[in-house]
Coordinates of N, CA and C in Angstrom, one line a residue:
X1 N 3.3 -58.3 -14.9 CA 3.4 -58.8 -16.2 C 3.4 -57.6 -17.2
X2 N 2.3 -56.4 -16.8 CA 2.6 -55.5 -17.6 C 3.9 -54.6 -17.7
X3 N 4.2 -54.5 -16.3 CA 5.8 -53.7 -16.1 C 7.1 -54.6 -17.1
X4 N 7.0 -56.0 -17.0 CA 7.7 -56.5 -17.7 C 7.6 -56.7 -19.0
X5 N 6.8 -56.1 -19.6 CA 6.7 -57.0 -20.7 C 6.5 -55.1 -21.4
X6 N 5.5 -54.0 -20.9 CA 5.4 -52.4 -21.5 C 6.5 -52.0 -20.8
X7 N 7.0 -52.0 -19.3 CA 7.8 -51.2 -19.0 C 7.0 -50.4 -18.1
X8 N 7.3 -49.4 -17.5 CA 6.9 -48.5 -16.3 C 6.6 -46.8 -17.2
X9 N 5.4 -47.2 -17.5 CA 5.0 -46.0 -18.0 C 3.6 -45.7 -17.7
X10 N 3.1 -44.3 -18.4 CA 1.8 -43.6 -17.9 C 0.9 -44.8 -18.4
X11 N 1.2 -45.3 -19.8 CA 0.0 -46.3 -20.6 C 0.1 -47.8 -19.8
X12 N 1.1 -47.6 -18.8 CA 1.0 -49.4 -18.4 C 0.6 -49.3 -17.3
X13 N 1.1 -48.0 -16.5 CA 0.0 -47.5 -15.6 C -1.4 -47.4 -15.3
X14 N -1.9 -46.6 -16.6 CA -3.7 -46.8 -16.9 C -4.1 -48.7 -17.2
X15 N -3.4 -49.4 -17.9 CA -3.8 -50.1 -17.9 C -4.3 -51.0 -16.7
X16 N -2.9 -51.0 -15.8 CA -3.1 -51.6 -14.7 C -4.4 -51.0 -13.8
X17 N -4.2 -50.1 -13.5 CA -5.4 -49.1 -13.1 C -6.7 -50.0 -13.7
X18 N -7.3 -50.1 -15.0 CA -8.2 -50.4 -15.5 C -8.5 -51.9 -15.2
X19 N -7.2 -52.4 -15.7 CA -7.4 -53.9 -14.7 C -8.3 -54.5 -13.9
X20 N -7.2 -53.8 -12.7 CA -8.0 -53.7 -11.4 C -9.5 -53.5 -11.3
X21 N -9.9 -52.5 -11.6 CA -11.2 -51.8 -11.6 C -12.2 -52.9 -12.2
X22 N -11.6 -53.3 -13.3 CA -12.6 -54.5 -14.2 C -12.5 -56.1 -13.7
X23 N -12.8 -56.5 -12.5 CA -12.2 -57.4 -12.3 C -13.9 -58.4 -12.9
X24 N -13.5 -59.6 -12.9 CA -14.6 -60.3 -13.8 C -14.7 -60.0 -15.1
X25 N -13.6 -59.0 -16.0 CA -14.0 -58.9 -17.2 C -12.9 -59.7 -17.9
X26 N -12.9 -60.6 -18.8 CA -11.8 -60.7 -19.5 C -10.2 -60.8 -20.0
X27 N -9.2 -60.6 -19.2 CA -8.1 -60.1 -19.3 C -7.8 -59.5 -20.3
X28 N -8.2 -60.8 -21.4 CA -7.3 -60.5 -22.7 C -8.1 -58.7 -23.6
X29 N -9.5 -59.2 -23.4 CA -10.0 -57.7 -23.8 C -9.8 -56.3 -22.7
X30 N -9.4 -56.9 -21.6 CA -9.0 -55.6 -20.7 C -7.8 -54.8 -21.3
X31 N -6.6 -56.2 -21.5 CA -5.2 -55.9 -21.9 C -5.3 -55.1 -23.6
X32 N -6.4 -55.5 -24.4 CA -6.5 -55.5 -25.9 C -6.9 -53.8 -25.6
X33 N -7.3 -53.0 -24.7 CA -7.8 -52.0 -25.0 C -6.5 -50.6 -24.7
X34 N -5.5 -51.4 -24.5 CA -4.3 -50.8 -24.5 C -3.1 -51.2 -24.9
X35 N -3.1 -52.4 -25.6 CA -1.7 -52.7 -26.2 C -2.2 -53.6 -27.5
X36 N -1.6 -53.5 -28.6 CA -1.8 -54.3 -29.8 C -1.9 -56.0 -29.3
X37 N -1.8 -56.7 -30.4 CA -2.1 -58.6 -30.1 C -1.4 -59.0 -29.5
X38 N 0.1 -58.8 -30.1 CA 1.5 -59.4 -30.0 C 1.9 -58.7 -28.6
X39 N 1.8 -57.5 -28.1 CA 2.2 -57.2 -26.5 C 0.9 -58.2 -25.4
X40 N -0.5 -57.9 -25.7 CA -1.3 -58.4 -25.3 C -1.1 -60.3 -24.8
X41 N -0.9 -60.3 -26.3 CA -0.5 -62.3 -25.9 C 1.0 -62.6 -25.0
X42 N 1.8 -61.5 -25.1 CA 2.9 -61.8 -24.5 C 2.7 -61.2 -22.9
X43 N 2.1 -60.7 -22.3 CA 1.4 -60.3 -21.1 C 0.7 -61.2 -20.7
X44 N 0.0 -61.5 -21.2 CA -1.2 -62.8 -20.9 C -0.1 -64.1 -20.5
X45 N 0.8 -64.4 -21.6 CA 1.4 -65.4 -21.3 C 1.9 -65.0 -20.0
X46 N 2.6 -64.4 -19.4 CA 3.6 -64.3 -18.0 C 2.6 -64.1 -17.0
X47 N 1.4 -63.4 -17.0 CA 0.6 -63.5 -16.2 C -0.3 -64.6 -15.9
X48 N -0.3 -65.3 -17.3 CA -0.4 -67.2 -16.8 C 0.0 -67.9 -16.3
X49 N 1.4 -67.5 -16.7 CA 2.4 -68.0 -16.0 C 2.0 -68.0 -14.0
X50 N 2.2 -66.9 -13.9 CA 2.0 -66.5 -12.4 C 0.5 -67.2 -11.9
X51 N -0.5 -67.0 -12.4 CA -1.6 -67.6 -12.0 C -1.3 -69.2 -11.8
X52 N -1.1 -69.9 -12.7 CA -0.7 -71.4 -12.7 C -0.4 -71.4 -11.1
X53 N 0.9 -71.0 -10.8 CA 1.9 -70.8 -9.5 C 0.5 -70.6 -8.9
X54 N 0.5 -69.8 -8.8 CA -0.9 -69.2 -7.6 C -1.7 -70.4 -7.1
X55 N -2.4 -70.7 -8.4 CA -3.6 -71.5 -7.9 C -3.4 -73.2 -7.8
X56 N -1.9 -73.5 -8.1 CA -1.4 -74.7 -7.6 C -1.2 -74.7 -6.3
X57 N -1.0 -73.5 -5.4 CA -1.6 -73.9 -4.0 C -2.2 -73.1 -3.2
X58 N -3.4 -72.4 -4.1 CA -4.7 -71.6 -3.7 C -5.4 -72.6 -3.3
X59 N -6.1 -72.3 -1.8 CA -7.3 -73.0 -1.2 C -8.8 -72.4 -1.5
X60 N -9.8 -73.1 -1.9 CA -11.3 -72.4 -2.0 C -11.1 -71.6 -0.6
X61 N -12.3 -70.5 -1.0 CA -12.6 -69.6 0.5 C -13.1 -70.3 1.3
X62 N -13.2 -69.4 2.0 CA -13.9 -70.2 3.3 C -15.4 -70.7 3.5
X63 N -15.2 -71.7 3.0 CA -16.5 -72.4 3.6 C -17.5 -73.1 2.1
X64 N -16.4 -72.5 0.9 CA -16.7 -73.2 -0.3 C -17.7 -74.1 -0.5
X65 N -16.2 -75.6 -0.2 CA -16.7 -76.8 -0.5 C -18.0 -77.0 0.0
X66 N -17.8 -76.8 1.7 CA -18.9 -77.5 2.3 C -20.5 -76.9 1.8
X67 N -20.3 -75.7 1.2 CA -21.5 -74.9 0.4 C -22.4 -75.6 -0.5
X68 N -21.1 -75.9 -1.4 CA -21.5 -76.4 -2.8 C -21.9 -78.3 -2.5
X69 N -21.1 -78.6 -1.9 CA -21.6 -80.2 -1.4 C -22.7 -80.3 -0.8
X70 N -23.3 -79.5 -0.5 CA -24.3 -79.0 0.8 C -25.4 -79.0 0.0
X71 N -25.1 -77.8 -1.2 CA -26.3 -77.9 -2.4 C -26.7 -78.6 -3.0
X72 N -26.0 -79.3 -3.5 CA -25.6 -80.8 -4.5 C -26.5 -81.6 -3.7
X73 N -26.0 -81.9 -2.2 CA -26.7 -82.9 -1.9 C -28.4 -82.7 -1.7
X74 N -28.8 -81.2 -1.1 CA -30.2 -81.0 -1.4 C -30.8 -81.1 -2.5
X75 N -29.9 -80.8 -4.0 CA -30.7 -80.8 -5.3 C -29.7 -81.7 -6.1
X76 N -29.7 -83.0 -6.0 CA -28.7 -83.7 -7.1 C -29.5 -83.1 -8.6
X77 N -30.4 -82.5 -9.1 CA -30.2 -81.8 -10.0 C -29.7 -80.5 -10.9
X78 N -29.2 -79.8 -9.4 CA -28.7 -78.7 -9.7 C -28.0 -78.6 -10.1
X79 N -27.3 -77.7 -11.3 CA -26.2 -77.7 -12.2 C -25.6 -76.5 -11.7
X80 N -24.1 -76.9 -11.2 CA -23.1 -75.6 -10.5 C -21.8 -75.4 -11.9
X81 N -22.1 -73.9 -12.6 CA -21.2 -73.4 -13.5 C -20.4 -72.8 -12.7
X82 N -19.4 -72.9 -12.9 CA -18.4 -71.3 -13.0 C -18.2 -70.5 -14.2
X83 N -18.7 -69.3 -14.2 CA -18.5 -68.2 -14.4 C -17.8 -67.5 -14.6
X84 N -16.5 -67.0 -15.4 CA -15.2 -66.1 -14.8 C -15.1 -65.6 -15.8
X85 N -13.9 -64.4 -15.5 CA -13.6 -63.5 -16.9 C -12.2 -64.3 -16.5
X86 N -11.9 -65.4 -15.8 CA -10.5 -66.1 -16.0 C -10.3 -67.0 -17.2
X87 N -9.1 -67.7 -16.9 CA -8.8 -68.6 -18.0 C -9.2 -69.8 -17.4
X88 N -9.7 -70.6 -18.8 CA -10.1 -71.8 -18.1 C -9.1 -72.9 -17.6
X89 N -8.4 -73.4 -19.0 CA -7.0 -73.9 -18.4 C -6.9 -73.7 -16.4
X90 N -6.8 -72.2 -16.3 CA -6.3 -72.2 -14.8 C -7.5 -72.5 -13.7
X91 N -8.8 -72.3 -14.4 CA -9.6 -72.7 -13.2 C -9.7 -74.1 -13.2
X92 N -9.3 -74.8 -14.3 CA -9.6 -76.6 -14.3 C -8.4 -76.6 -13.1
X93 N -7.1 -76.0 -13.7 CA -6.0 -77.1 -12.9 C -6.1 -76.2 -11.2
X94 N -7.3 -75.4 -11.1 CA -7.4 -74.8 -9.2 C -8.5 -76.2 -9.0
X95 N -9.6 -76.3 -9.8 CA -10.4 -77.3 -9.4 C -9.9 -78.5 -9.2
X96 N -8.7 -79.0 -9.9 CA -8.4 -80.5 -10.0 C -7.2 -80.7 -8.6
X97 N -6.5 -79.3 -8.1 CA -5.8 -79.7 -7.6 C -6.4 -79.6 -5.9
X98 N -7.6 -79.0 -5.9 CA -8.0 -79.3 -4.7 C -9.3 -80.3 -4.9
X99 N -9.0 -81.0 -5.7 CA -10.2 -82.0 -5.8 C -11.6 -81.7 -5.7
X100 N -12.0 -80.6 -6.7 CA -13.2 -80.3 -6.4 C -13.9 -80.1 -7.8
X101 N -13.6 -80.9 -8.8 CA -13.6 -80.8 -10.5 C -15.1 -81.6 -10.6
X102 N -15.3 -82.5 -9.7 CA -17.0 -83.1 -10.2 C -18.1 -82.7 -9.6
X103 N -17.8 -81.6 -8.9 CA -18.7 -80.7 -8.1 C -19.5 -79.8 -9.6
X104 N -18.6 -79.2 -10.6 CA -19.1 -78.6 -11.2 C -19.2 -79.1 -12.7
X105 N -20.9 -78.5 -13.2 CA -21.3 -78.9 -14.4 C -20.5 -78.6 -15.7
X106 N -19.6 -77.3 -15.4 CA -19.1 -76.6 -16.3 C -18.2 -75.5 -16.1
X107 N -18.1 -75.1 -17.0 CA -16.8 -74.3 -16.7 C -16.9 -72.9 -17.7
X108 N -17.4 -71.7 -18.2 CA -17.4 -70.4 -19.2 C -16.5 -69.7 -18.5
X109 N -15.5 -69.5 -19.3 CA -14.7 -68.6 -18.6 C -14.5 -67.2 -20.2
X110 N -12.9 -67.2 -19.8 CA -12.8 -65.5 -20.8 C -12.8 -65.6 -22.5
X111 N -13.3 -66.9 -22.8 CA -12.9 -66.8 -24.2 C -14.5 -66.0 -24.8
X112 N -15.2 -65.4 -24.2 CA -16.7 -64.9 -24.5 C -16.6 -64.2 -23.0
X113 N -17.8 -62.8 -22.9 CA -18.2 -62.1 -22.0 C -19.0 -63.2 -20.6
X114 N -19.4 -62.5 -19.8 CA -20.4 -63.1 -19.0 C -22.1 -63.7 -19.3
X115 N -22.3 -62.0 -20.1 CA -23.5 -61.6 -20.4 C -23.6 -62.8 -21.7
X116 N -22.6 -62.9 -22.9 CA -22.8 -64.6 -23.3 C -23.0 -65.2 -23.0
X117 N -22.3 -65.7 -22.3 CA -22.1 -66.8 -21.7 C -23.5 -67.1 -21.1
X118 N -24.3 -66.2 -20.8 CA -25.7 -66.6 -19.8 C -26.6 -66.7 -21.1
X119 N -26.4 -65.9 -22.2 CA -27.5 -66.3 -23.1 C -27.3 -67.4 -23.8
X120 N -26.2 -67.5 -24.2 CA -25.9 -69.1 -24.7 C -26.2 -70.4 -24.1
X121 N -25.9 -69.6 -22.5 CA -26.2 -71.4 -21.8 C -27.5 -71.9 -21.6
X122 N -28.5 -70.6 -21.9 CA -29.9 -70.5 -21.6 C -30.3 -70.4 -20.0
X123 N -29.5 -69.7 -19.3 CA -30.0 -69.2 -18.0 C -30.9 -68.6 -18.0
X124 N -31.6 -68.8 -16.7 CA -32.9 -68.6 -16.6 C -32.9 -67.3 -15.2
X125 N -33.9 -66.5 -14.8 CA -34.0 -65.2 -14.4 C -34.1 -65.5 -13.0
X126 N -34.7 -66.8 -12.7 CA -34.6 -67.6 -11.2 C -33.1 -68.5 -11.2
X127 N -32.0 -68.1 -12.1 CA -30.7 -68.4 -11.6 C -30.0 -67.6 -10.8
X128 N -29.3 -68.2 -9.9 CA -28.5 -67.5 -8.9 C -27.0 -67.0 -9.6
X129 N -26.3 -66.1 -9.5 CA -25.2 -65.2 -10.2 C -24.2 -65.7 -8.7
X130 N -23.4 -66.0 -8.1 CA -22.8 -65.8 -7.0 C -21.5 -64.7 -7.4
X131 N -21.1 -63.6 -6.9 CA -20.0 -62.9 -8.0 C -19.1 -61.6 -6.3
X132 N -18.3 -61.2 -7.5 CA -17.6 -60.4 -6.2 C -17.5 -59.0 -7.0
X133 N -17.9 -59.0 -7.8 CA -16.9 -57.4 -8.9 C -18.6 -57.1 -8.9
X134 N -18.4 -55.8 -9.4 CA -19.3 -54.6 -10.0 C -19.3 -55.2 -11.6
X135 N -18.6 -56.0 -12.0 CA -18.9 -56.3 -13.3 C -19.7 -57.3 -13.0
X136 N -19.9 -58.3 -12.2 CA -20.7 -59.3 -12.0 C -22.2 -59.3 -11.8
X137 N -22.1 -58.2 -10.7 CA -23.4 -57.3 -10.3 C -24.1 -56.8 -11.8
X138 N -23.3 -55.8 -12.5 CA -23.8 -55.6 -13.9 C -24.7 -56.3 -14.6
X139 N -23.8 -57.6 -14.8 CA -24.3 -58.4 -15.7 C -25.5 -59.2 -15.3
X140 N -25.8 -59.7 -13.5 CA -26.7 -60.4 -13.0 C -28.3 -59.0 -13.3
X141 N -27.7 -57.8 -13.2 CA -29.1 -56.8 -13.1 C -29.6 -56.6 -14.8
X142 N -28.6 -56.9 -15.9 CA -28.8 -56.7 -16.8 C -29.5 -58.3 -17.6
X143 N -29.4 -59.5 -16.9 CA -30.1 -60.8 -17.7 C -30.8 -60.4 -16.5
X144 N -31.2 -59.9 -15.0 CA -32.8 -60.0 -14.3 C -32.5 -61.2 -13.5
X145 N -31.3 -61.5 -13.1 CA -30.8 -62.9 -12.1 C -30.6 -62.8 -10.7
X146 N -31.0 -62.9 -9.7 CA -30.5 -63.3 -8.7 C -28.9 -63.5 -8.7
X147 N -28.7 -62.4 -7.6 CA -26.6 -62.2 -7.4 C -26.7 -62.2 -5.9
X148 N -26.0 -62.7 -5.7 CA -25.5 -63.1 -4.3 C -24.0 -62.4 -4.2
X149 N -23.4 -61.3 -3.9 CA -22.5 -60.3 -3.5 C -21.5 -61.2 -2.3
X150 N -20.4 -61.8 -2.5 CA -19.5 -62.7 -1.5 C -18.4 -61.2 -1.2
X151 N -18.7 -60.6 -0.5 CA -17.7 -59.1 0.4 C -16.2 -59.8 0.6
X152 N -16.0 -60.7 1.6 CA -14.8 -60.8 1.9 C -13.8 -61.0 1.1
X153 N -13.6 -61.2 -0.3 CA -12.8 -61.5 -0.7 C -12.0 -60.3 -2.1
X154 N -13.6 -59.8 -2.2 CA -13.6 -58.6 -3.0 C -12.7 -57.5 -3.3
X155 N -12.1 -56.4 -4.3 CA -11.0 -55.8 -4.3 C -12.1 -54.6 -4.1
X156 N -11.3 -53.7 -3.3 CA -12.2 -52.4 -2.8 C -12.0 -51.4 -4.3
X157 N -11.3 -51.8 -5.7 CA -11.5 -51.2 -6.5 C -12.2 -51.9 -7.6
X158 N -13.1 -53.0 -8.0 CA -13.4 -53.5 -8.6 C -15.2 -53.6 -8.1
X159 N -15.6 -53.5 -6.2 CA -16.6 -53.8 -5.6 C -17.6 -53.2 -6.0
X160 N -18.9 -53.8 -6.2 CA -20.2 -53.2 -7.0 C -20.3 -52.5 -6.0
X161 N -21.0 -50.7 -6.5 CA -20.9 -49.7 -5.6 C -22.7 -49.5 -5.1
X162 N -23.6 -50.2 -5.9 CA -24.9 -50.3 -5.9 C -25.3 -50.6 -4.7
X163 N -26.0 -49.7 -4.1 CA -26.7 -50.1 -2.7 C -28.0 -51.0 -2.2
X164 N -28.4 -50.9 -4.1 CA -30.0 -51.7 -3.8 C -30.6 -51.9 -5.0
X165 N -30.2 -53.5 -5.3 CA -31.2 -54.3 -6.3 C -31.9 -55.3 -5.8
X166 N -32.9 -55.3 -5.8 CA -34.2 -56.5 -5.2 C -33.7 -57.5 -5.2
X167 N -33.0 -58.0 -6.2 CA -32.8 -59.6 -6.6 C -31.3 -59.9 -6.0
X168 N -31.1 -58.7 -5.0 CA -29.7 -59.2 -4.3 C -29.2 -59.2 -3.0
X169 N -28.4 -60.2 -2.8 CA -28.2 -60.4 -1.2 C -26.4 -60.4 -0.9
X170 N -26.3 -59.7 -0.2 CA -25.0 -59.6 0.4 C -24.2 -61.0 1.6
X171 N -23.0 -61.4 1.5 CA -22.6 -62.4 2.5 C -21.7 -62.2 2.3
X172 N -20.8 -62.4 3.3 CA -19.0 -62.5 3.9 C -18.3 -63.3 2.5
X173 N -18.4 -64.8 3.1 CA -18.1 -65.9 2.5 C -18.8 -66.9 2.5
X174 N -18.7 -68.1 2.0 CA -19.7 -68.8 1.5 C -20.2 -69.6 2.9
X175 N -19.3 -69.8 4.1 CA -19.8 -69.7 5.4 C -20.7 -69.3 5.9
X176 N -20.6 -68.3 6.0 CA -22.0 -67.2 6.1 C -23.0 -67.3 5.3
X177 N -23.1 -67.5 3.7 CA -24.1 -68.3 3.1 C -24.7 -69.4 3.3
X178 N -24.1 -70.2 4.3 CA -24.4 -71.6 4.2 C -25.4 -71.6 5.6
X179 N -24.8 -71.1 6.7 CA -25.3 -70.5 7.7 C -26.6 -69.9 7.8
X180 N -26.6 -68.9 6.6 CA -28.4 -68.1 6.4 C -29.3 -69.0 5.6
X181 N -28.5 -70.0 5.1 CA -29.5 -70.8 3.9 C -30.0 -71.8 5.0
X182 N -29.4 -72.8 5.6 CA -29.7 -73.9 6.7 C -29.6 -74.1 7.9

């Protein structure tokens, strides 16, 4: 979207580069730190574009559902957010089209940071973070949260490089979570 929309140059090149690297952050403030509103929104739009496509026949990872139905059923109090630097719009129509939209309490995605998003909601320091990026990691060691690090799915340029925070535990996929929990 950025080739199409900047063209193939050094600045659309760093951008992409920084992208990548920032994955969990935002798009639109990723995109904003290298192109004005009007290139920004028109980028955003074609790369929504493509995501829609995507996640109209994206499957959860491996071992998702059975995770989260798993937890539900041991704590019908437990409240399951998602978290994203995505757009919401696209994570409702990934949850609705694999039928998995009443599983979750809520939805904070990119219109506010992460680190908002957790003070606003009033999260608490015995909440679990589940995340894949170094931005995620960030943000769970900076509100004092329990993060749970999911590897398999992770970009090797975005991956928290941190070797050791108390409050964190490494797993594949949510398989493998489900596996060490029960």
């Amino acid at each position: 979207a950025i080739y199409k929309i900047n063209g193939k140059n050094s600045n659309s090149f760093e951008a992409i580069k920084y992208f990548n690297k920032n994955a969990g952050v935002s798009r639109i403030s990723k995109l904003l730190r290298f192109f004005k509103k009007t290139k920004t929104d028109e980028i955003n739009a074609l790369y929504s574009e493509s995501c829609y496509k995507y996640f109209s026949n994206a499957k959860p990872t491996i071992g998702a559902i059975k995770f989260l139905k798993k937890l539900k059923s041991k704590n019908i109090k437990i409240k399951l957010i998602i978290l994203s630097g995505g757009e919401e719009n696209e994570i409702k129509n990934f949850l609705s089209y694999n039928n998995i939209s009443l599983i979750f309490n809520g939805i904070l995605a990119s219109e506010k940071g992460k680190y908002e998003h957790l003070i606003e909601s009033n999260a608490e320091q015995n909440d679990v973070f589940i995340g894949d990026s170094a931005n995620d990691l960030r943000v769970a060691i900076k509100y004092n949260m329990y993060f749970i690090q999911l590897c398999d799915y992770q970009s090797d340029k975005s991956a928290p490089k941190l070797l050791a925070y108390d409050k964190m535990y490494k797993f594949g996929n949510f398989s493998d979570l489900l596996n060490n929990l029960w």
